Tab-separated table of C-alpha atoms and ligand atoms in Angstrom:
chain	number	residue	atom	x	y	z
A	22	UNK	CA	71.155	-59.845	-27.079
A	23	UNK	CA	72.322	-62.605	-25.191
A	24	UNK	CA	72.715	-66.347	-25.684
A	25	UNK	CA	71.613	-68.335	-27.294
A	26	UNK	CA	72.340	-71.338	-23.940
A	27	UNK	CA	71.705	-68.357	-20.914
A	28	UNK	CA	67.934	-69.334	-22.189
A	29	UNK	CA	68.649	-72.904	-20.993
A	30	UNK	CA	69.470	-71.255	-17.416
A	31	UNK	CA	67.291	-72.944	-15.244
A	32	UNK	CA	66.228	-73.583	-11.317
A	33	UNK	CA	65.198	-70.912	-9.997
A	34	UNK	CA	64.080	-72.970	-7.357
A	35	UNK	CA	67.720	-73.746	-5.990
A	36	UNK	CA	68.885	-70.430	-5.696
A	37	UNK	CA	65.675	-69.124	-4.064
A	38	UNK	CA	65.705	-71.802	-1.368
A	39	UNK	CA	69.611	-71.004	-0.545
A	40	UNK	CA	68.713	-67.507	0.165
A	41	UNK	CA	65.776	-68.936	2.439
A	42	UNK	CA	68.898	-71.149	4.312
A	43	UNK	CA	70.224	-67.799	5.171
A	44	UNK	CA	67.795	-65.692	6.275
A	45	UNK	CA	68.632	-66.534	10.230
A	46	UNK	CA	66.609	-69.315	12.583
A	47	UNK	CA	66.184	-71.507	9.708
A	48	UNK	CA	65.497	-74.907	10.235
A	49	UNK	CA	68.331	-75.628	7.131
A	50	UNK	CA	67.001	-79.891	5.472
A	51	UNK	CA	68.802	-77.897	1.610
A	52	UNK	CA	72.474	-77.272	1.393
A	53	UNK	CA	74.787	-80.120	1.608
A	54	UNK	CA	77.060	-77.865	3.999
A	55	UNK	CA	79.228	-78.729	6.184
A	56	UNK	CA	78.285	-78.725	10.014
A	57	UNK	CA	80.279	-75.288	10.184
A	58	UNK	CA	81.282	-76.925	13.571
A	59	UNK	CA	83.205	-78.548	11.601
A	60	UNK	CA	85.455	-76.478	9.661
A	61	UNK	CA	88.792	-76.470	10.399
A	62	UNK	CA	90.831	-73.246	11.331
A	63	UNK	CA	92.867	-72.441	8.074
A	64	UNK	CA	96.110	-72.833	8.149
A	65	UNK	CA	98.346	-69.923	5.971
A	66	UNK	CA	102.239	-70.799	8.285
A	67	UNK	CA	103.563	-73.318	5.410
A	68	UNK	CA	102.540	-70.939	2.134
A	69	UNK	CA	105.283	-70.355	0.507
A	70	UNK	CA	105.524	-66.027	-0.725
A	71	UNK	CA	105.066	-67.268	-4.732
A	72	UNK	CA	101.328	-68.124	-4.389
A	73	UNK	CA	100.854	-64.804	-4.554
A	74	UNK	CA	101.763	-64.479	-8.440
A	75	UNK	CA	100.401	-66.289	-11.329
A	76	UNK	CA	101.497	-69.405	-10.854
A	77	UNK	CA	101.179	-72.786	-13.416
A	78	UNK	CA	96.837	-73.986	-14.979
A	79	UNK	CA	97.572	-77.427	-13.652
A	80	UNK	CA	97.711	-76.935	-10.146
A	81	UNK	CA	100.257	-76.780	-7.293
A	82	UNK	CA	102.919	-79.851	-8.825
A	83	UNK	CA	103.936	-80.234	-4.926
A	84	UNK	CA	99.293	-80.328	-4.396
A	85	UNK	CA	99.279	-81.967	-7.470
A	86	UNK	CA	101.779	-85.174	-7.072
A	87	UNK	CA	99.164	-85.187	-3.204
A	88	UNK	CA	96.704	-86.061	-4.951
A	89	UNK	CA	98.303	-88.384	-7.273
A	90	UNK	CA	99.891	-90.081	-4.099
A	91	UNK	CA	95.833	-89.680	-3.186
A	92	UNK	CA	94.370	-91.427	-5.168
A	93	UNK	CA	96.682	-94.148	-6.115
A	94	UNK	CA	96.613	-95.235	-2.799
A	95	UNK	CA	92.477	-96.030	-4.326
A	96	UNK	CA	93.305	-98.036	-7.353
A	97	UNK	CA	93.410	-95.226	-9.357
A	98	UNK	CA	96.448	-95.484	-11.629
A	99	UNK	CA	97.704	-91.871	-12.423
A	100	UNK	CA	100.452	-89.922	-12.021
A	101	UNK	CA	100.461	-85.909	-11.572
A	102	UNK	CA	100.665	-85.178	-14.755
A	103	UNK	CA	96.787	-86.611	-15.130
A	104	UNK	CA	95.871	-84.514	-12.316
A	105	UNK	CA	94.231	-80.552	-12.981
A	106	UNK	CA	93.217	-78.743	-9.720
A	107	UNK	CA	90.039	-77.282	-10.302
A	108	UNK	CA	87.882	-74.228	-8.502
A	109	UNK	CA	85.599	-76.833	-6.297
A	110	UNK	CA	84.773	-79.557	-8.754
A	111	UNK	CA	81.530	-78.242	-10.388
A	112	UNK	CA	84.704	-76.425	-12.188
A	113	UNK	CA	84.832	-79.677	-13.154
A	114	UNK	CA	81.952	-80.679	-14.407
A	115	UNK	CA	81.661	-77.087	-16.020
A	116	UNK	CA	85.345	-77.514	-18.194
A	117	UNK	CA	84.094	-81.380	-19.048
A	118	UNK	CA	80.759	-79.592	-20.341
A	119	UNK	CA	82.518	-77.602	-22.832
A	120	UNK	CA	85.045	-81.084	-24.278
A	121	UNK	CA	82.546	-83.306	-24.696
A	122	UNK	CA	78.100	-81.904	-24.774
A	123	UNK	CA	77.119	-79.255	-28.114
A	124	UNK	CA	73.442	-78.688	-27.936
A	125	UNK	CA	71.083	-81.499	-28.855
A	126	UNK	CA	74.557	-84.613	-27.686
A	127	UNK	CA	72.941	-87.300	-26.271
A	128	UNK	CA	74.710	-88.151	-22.372
A	129	UNK	CA	73.761	-90.459	-19.906
A	130	UNK	CA	73.217	-89.930	-15.700
A	131	UNK	CA	71.533	-91.335	-13.594
A	132	UNK	CA	68.231	-90.589	-12.226
A	133	UNK	CA	68.501	-89.056	-9.920
A	134	UNK	CA	71.421	-87.156	-10.067
A	135	UNK	CA	73.111	-84.130	-8.511
A	136	UNK	CA	70.880	-81.062	-9.428
A	137	UNK	CA	73.687	-78.478	-10.589
A	138	UNK	CA	75.059	-81.572	-12.745
A	139	UNK	CA	72.438	-80.641	-14.602
A	140	UNK	CA	71.874	-77.802	-15.265
A	141	UNK	CA	74.982	-77.489	-16.401
A	142	UNK	CA	75.357	-80.831	-18.988
A	143	UNK	CA	71.402	-79.202	-20.258
A	144	UNK	CA	73.336	-75.582	-20.428
A	145	UNK	CA	75.567	-76.032	-23.116
A	146	UNK	CA	72.393	-78.278	-25.048
A	147	UNK	CA	73.046	-82.119	-24.133
A	148	UNK	CA	70.264	-83.580	-23.524
A	149	UNK	CA	70.550	-85.951	-20.989
A	150	UNK	CA	69.350	-89.856	-20.659
A	151	UNK	CA	68.639	-90.486	-16.961
A	152	UNK	CA	69.669	-94.220	-16.212
A	153	UNK	CA	67.282	-95.904	-13.362
A	154	UNK	CA	70.022	-95.846	-9.899
A	155	UNK	CA	68.228	-99.086	-8.313
A	156	UNK	CA	69.721	-99.029	-4.325
A	157	UNK	CA	73.362	-100.989	-5.205
A	158	UNK	CA	74.006	-98.639	-8.431
A	159	UNK	CA	73.018	-98.023	-12.121
A	160	UNK	CA	71.603	-101.054	-13.627
A	161	UNK	CA	74.348	-102.188	-16.388
A	162	UNK	CA	73.393	-103.606	-18.617
A	163	UNK	CA	70.866	-100.669	-18.851
A	164	UNK	CA	73.693	-98.729	-18.694
A	165	UNK	CA	74.896	-100.879	-21.858
A	166	UNK	CA	71.400	-99.945	-23.181
A	167	UNK	CA	70.803	-96.114	-23.512
A	168	UNK	CA	74.251	-96.558	-24.295
A	169	UNK	CA	73.482	-97.689	-27.966
A	170	UNK	CA	70.010	-96.430	-28.083
A	171	UNK	CA	70.583	-92.579	-27.906
A	172	UNK	CA	74.743	-93.040	-29.487
A	173	UNK	CA	75.432	-91.867	-26.051
A	174	UNK	CA	79.178	-91.132	-25.344
A	175	UNK	CA	79.716	-90.166	-22.415
A	176	UNK	CA	78.225	-91.255	-18.963
A	177	UNK	CA	77.819	-89.396	-15.917
A	178	UNK	CA	77.577	-91.015	-12.807
A	179	UNK	CA	78.512	-90.471	-8.274
A	180	UNK	CA	78.362	-93.596	-7.501
A	181	UNK	CA	79.599	-93.651	-3.697
A	182	UNK	CA	77.176	-91.503	-1.641
A	183	UNK	CA	75.636	-89.905	-4.507
A	184	UNK	CA	73.991	-86.960	-4.340
A	185	UNK	CA	70.537	-87.027	-3.502
A	186	UNK	CA	70.070	-90.291	-3.341
A	187	UNK	CA	72.863	-91.171	-0.806
A	188	UNK	CA	73.577	-94.638	-3.019
A	189	UNK	CA	76.741	-96.417	-2.677
A	190	UNK	CA	77.248	-98.742	-6.084
A	191	UNK	CA	78.168	-102.946	-5.216
A	192	UNK	CA	81.416	-104.187	-5.436
A	193	UNK	CA	80.140	-105.743	-8.413
A	194	UNK	CA	78.249	-103.031	-10.199
A	195	UNK	CA	81.446	-101.101	-10.176
A	196	UNK	CA	83.017	-103.633	-12.344
A	197	UNK	CA	79.876	-104.279	-14.067
A	198	UNK	CA	79.050	-100.324	-15.302
A	199	UNK	CA	82.958	-100.247	-15.206
A	200	UNK	CA	83.759	-103.523	-18.449
A	201	UNK	CA	80.841	-101.965	-19.853
A	202	UNK	CA	82.275	-98.366	-20.701
A	203	UNK	CA	85.457	-99.916	-22.459
A	204	UNK	CA	83.561	-102.004	-24.325
A	205	UNK	CA	80.950	-99.723	-25.761
A	206	UNK	CA	84.274	-96.993	-26.049
A	207	UNK	CA	82.299	-94.178	-23.670
A	208	UNK	CA	83.225	-92.067	-21.601
A	209	UNK	CA	83.043	-92.730	-17.538
A	210	UNK	CA	83.032	-89.271	-15.861
A	211	UNK	CA	82.790	-90.464	-11.861
A	212	UNK	CA	82.085	-87.599	-9.287
A	213	UNK	CA	83.551	-88.637	-5.766
A	214	UNK	CA	83.038	-85.910	-3.597
A	215	UNK	CA	81.505	-87.883	-0.686
A	216	UNK	CA	84.288	-90.574	-0.192
A	217	UNK	CA	85.392	-89.768	2.945
A	218	UNK	CA	82.402	-89.511	4.596
A	219	UNK	CA	81.995	-92.888	5.860
A	220	UNK	CA	79.560	-94.679	8.369
A	221	UNK	CA	79.586	-98.270	7.199
A	222	UNK	CA	82.034	-100.672	5.738
A	223	UNK	CA	81.040	-100.206	2.120
A	224	UNK	CA	83.040	-101.008	-0.921
A	225	UNK	CA	84.381	-97.382	-2.038
A	226	UNK	CA	86.985	-98.714	-4.982
A	227	UNK	CA	86.146	-96.395	-7.584
A	228	UNK	CA	84.980	-97.331	-10.400
A	229	UNK	CA	88.096	-95.491	-12.770
A	230	UNK	CA	90.244	-98.496	-10.943
A	231	UNK	CA	88.360	-101.145	-13.073
A	232	UNK	CA	88.536	-99.553	-16.714
A	233	UNK	CA	90.858	-100.990	-18.547
A	234	UNK	CA	90.353	-98.510	-22.211
A	235	UNK	CA	87.765	-96.583	-22.186
A	236	UNK	CA	88.469	-92.631	-22.029
A	237	UNK	CA	87.763	-91.723	-18.324
A	238	UNK	CA	87.734	-88.705	-15.762
A	239	UNK	CA	87.419	-89.278	-11.600
A	240	UNK	CA	86.994	-85.554	-10.300
A	241	UNK	CA	86.549	-85.159	-5.869
A	242	UNK	CA	86.780	-82.531	-4.235
A	243	UNK	CA	88.008	-80.947	-0.638
A	244	UNK	CA	84.041	-78.966	-0.305
A	245	UNK	CA	82.674	-81.669	1.908
A	246	UNK	CA	86.210	-83.626	4.181
A	247	UNK	CA	87.838	-80.060	3.734
A	248	UNK	CA	86.131	-75.991	3.780
A	249	UNK	CA	83.778	-75.701	0.102
A	250	UNK	CA	85.397	-72.160	0.882
A	251	UNK	CA	88.735	-72.608	-0.938
A	252	UNK	CA	87.752	-73.520	-4.443
A	253	UNK	CA	89.170	-75.801	-4.770
A	254	UNK	CA	88.603	-80.412	-5.843
A	255	UNK	CA	90.555	-81.577	-8.741
A	256	UNK	CA	90.404	-84.135	-11.943
A	257	UNK	CA	92.460	-87.594	-12.815
A	258	UNK	CA	91.942	-87.961	-16.138
A	259	UNK	CA	93.556	-90.131	-19.143
A	260	UNK	CA	96.054	-89.159	-20.517
A	261	UNK	CA	94.034	-88.565	-24.273
A	262	UNK	CA	92.204	-86.222	-21.976
A	263	UNK	CA	94.138	-84.554	-20.060
A	264	UNK	CA	95.590	-81.696	-22.470
A	265	UNK	CA	92.522	-80.406	-24.338
A	266	UNK	CA	90.994	-79.608	-20.412
A	267	UNK	CA	94.793	-78.398	-19.665
A	268	UNK	CA	93.497	-75.547	-22.327
A	269	UNK	CA	90.101	-75.299	-21.245
A	270	UNK	CA	90.692	-74.842	-17.931
A	271	UNK	CA	93.106	-71.814	-18.822
A	272	UNK	CA	90.262	-70.250	-21.107
A	273	UNK	CA	88.852	-70.236	-17.642
A	274	UNK	CA	90.253	-68.844	-15.761
A	275	UNK	CA	94.324	-68.914	-15.627
A	276	UNK	CA	94.202	-71.290	-12.548
A	277	UNK	CA	92.504	-72.277	-9.454
A	278	UNK	CA	93.541	-70.242	-6.413
A	279	UNK	CA	97.600	-70.662	-4.813
A	280	UNK	CA	95.802	-69.824	-1.808
A	281	UNK	CA	93.459	-72.284	-0.684
A	282	UNK	CA	95.707	-74.684	-3.001
A	283	UNK	CA	98.329	-74.747	-0.241
A	284	UNK	CA	95.843	-75.042	2.598
A	285	UNK	CA	94.262	-78.515	0.096
A	286	UNK	CA	98.013	-79.327	0.597
A	287	UNK	CA	98.532	-78.575	3.849
A	288	UNK	CA	95.321	-80.706	5.085
A	289	UNK	CA	95.834	-83.474	2.580
A	290	UNK	CA	99.705	-84.004	3.291
A	291	UNK	CA	99.221	-82.862	7.226
A	292	UNK	CA	100.647	-85.941	9.822
A	293	UNK	CA	96.794	-85.656	11.356
A	294	UNK	CA	94.512	-86.096	8.370
A	295	UNK	CA	93.531	-88.827	9.450
A	296	UNK	CA	92.830	-88.695	13.137
A	297	UNK	CA	90.377	-85.367	12.008
A	298	UNK	CA	88.573	-87.776	8.685
A	299	UNK	CA	88.370	-90.186	12.221
A	300	UNK	CA	86.391	-87.358	13.629
A	301	UNK	CA	84.389	-86.054	10.450
A	302	UNK	CA	83.005	-89.411	10.699
A	303	UNK	CA	81.873	-90.075	13.992
A	304	UNK	CA	80.327	-86.994	14.169
A	305	UNK	CA	78.830	-87.162	10.930
A	306	UNK	CA	77.328	-90.688	11.772
A	307	UNK	CA	75.976	-89.647	14.791
A	308	UNK	CA	74.260	-87.037	12.997
A	309	UNK	CA	72.728	-89.291	11.037
A	310	UNK	CA	71.783	-91.679	13.359
A	311	UNK	CA	69.606	-88.563	14.761
A	312	UNK	CA	68.461	-87.159	11.736
A	313	UNK	CA	67.710	-91.191	11.527
A	314	UNK	CA	65.555	-91.863	14.444
A	315	UNK	CA	64.040	-88.441	13.880
A	316	UNK	CA	62.962	-89.655	10.805
A	317	UNK	CA	61.633	-92.693	12.067
A	318	UNK	CA	59.529	-90.307	14.579
A	319	UNK	CA	57.531	-88.385	12.524
A	320	UNK	CA	57.949	-90.581	8.518
A	321	UNK	CA	57.251	-93.952	9.071
A	322	UNK	CA	54.118	-93.945	7.099
A	323	UNK	CA	54.365	-91.301	5.411
A	324	UNK	CA	57.606	-92.712	3.391
A	325	UNK	CA	60.853	-94.625	2.841
A	326	UNK	CA	64.172	-94.910	3.248
A	327	UNK	CA	67.543	-96.821	2.784
A	328	UNK	CA	69.874	-94.970	6.144
A	329	UNK	CA	73.019	-93.761	3.816
A	330	UNK	CA	75.804	-96.233	4.236
A	331	UNK	CA	78.381	-91.899	3.936
A	332	UNK	CA	77.480	-88.034	2.994
A	333	UNK	CA	75.626	-86.120	3.795
A	334	UNK	CA	72.305	-86.901	3.573
A	335	UNK	CA	68.449	-89.002	3.753
A	336	UNK	CA	66.383	-89.464	0.309
A	337	UNK	CA	62.344	-89.836	0.989
A	338	UNK	CA	60.310	-91.321	-1.151
A	339	UNK	CA	56.598	-90.960	-0.884
A	340	UNK	CA	54.400	-92.985	0.025
A	341	UNK	CA	51.849	-90.758	-1.491
A	342	UNK	CA	53.469	-89.580	-4.835
A	343	UNK	CA	52.390	-85.499	-4.692
A	344	UNK	CA	55.216	-82.893	-6.371
A	345	UNK	CA	57.322	-81.773	-3.457
A	346	UNK	CA	58.018	-78.581	-4.705
A	347	UNK	CA	54.122	-76.972	-4.347
A	348	UNK	CA	54.995	-77.871	-1.364
A	349	UNK	CA	58.494	-75.726	-0.660
A	350	UNK	CA	56.652	-72.261	-0.225
A	351	UNK	CA	54.649	-72.463	2.817
A	352	UNK	CA	57.742	-74.838	4.089
A	353	UNK	CA	60.162	-71.527	3.736
A	354	UNK	CA	57.126	-69.107	4.820
A	355	UNK	CA	57.196	-71.508	8.008
A	356	UNK	CA	61.198	-71.687	8.233
A	357	UNK	CA	62.218	-74.703	7.224
A	358	UNK	CA	63.602	-75.511	3.733
A	359	UNK	CA	63.885	-78.789	1.899
A	360	UNK	CA	65.689	-80.007	-1.012
A	361	UNK	CA	62.543	-81.295	-3.713
A	362	UNK	CA	63.632	-84.139	-5.145
A	363	UNK	CA	61.528	-83.430	-8.587
A	364	UNK	CA	64.602	-81.578	-9.635
A	365	UNK	CA	66.993	-84.208	-9.088
A	366	UNK	CA	65.486	-86.282	-12.377
A	367	UNK	CA	66.685	-85.521	-15.905
A	368	UNK	CA	63.788	-84.184	-18.493
A	369	UNK	CA	64.189	-87.350	-20.061
A	370	UNK	CA	62.507	-89.590	-16.918
A	371	UNK	CA	60.847	-87.835	-14.087
A	372	UNK	CA	59.398	-88.902	-11.454
A	373	UNK	CA	56.906	-87.126	-8.402
A	374	UNK	CA	57.575	-87.897	-4.754
A	375	UNK	CA	60.885	-87.704	-3.149
A	376	UNK	CA	63.055	-85.203	-1.337
A	377	UNK	CA	66.248	-84.827	-0.198
A	378	UNK	CA	66.836	-83.930	3.338
A	379	UNK	CA	70.573	-83.247	4.710
A	380	UNK	CA	71.655	-84.212	7.767
A	381	UNK	CA	74.805	-82.491	8.688
A	382	UNK	CA	74.039	-78.896	9.911
A	383	UNK	CA	70.740	-79.077	12.448
A	384	UNK	CA	70.515	-79.650	15.509
A	385	UNK	CA	69.067	-82.674	16.418
A	386	UNK	CA	66.202	-80.147	18.385
A	387	UNK	CA	65.794	-78.880	14.787
A	388	UNK	CA	65.490	-81.951	13.318
A	389	UNK	CA	62.398	-83.093	15.461
A	390	UNK	CA	60.672	-79.045	15.160
A	391	UNK	CA	61.907	-79.024	11.240
A	392	UNK	CA	60.848	-83.541	10.902
A	393	UNK	CA	57.855	-82.313	12.407
A	394	UNK	CA	56.377	-79.271	10.683
A	395	UNK	CA	57.463	-81.396	7.289
A	396	UNK	CA	55.550	-84.067	7.928
A	397	UNK	CA	52.522	-82.542	8.266
A	398	UNK	CA	52.215	-81.252	5.026
A	399	UNK	CA	52.839	-83.570	3.492
A	400	UNK	CA	50.184	-85.666	4.765
A	401	UNK	CA	47.581	-82.754	4.490
A	402	UNK	CA	48.555	-82.907	0.599
A	403	UNK	CA	47.072	-84.930	-2.299
A	404	UNK	CA	48.392	-87.189	-4.413
A	405	UNK	CA	49.301	-85.341	-7.719
B	12	LIG	C1	77.591	-85.212	-7.459
B	12	LIG	C2	78.648	-82.810	-6.406
B	12	LIG	N1	79.937	-83.618	-7.430
B	12	LIG	C3	80.645	-81.883	-7.526
B	12	LIG	C4	79.733	-80.420	-6.107
B	12	LIG	C5	80.224	-79.489	-6.649
B	12	LIG	O1	81.357	-79.476	-4.904
B	12	LIG	P1	82.786	-78.400	-4.885
B	12	LIG	O2	82.421	-77.471	-6.047
B	12	LIG	O3	82.217	-77.918	-3.825
B	12	LIG	O4	83.425	-78.738	-5.189
B	12	LIG	C6	78.723	-80.970	-4.975
B	12	LIG	C7	78.412	-80.307	-3.857
B	12	LIG	O5	77.580	-80.231	-3.519
B	12	LIG	C8	78.225	-83.217	-5.420
B	12	LIG	O6	77.774	-83.263	-4.387
């Protein structure tokens, strides 16, 4: 009755976790949600009446201009004709999957990588080959080897405050990955939703700004720095890819909600933007530091981690490699939600003994009580 791809829809686990986090009293380290206190009040005043009508598939021209200008400021050579507004960057992943993936298509991802991207790629039938993430990103020579061995034509990376690991690629690695993509003609798909959530002074230059000849897609979102509820993100692509992406967007939902696009435009062009972002960084870096201290108290003997220089997550490598998925039901029962790390690895590169912990949502007291419960369960679990 259904399409053959339905059998490839995975992970009821994540839906279970996210629905559990809605329960009152739950301490959630699971999602990647902005802190409720940091969500701005929507300002509807600048929205033209024409927003009530159908609009262009590419997005509101004024928003596309503002996005292109912002991207040029971070080094991406582009104009507004290369910008496609999408209904959250999750839709960008869907459109890119549709453009590049048939059943059996090999592609390259980081290992670990963003779970919902893996799910989308695999839904369309991709075989995802993971390149291990090191402390300053993936090794470009390993990327070259995997591309050559597998024949992959697309690589998906999150170089800045990666989800789930928080890793930020060094300047050298960014340049080396771009050079590998150019040499191999490998399409680079760079996902960059966390770039504004920066707490330490690190290089955040998009890899796409280093590309000379390979096809590329850079995408970002208003979800983490503004509001996820508006479901507005964007992608910027090399001109050869744009006509295909626009047609796919049109076939998917005609265009992104125009009211949300105007709210995003108001945010991006607001004279108060720099102050708002500075406040957000200050608030989240304080939360990051509180979580770091709580982790040191409860997990010092149990795990290793690097303090993330930006983004929303700590990535714990447990000293004893247990399958953290097995801890989850008991933890949800005790009112603590977290993301087991195993689900972020492509099937070709499985790995045990990791946890992703979000620090933007829980209060300081919840961090301590939640981590104490989690640490007790880890300590009581024998190695897999
Ligand atoms: C790496 C990455 N890409 C894409 C998304 C999707 O974001 P949105 O669809 O809200 O723009 C997320 C959300 O957590 C993410 O972490």
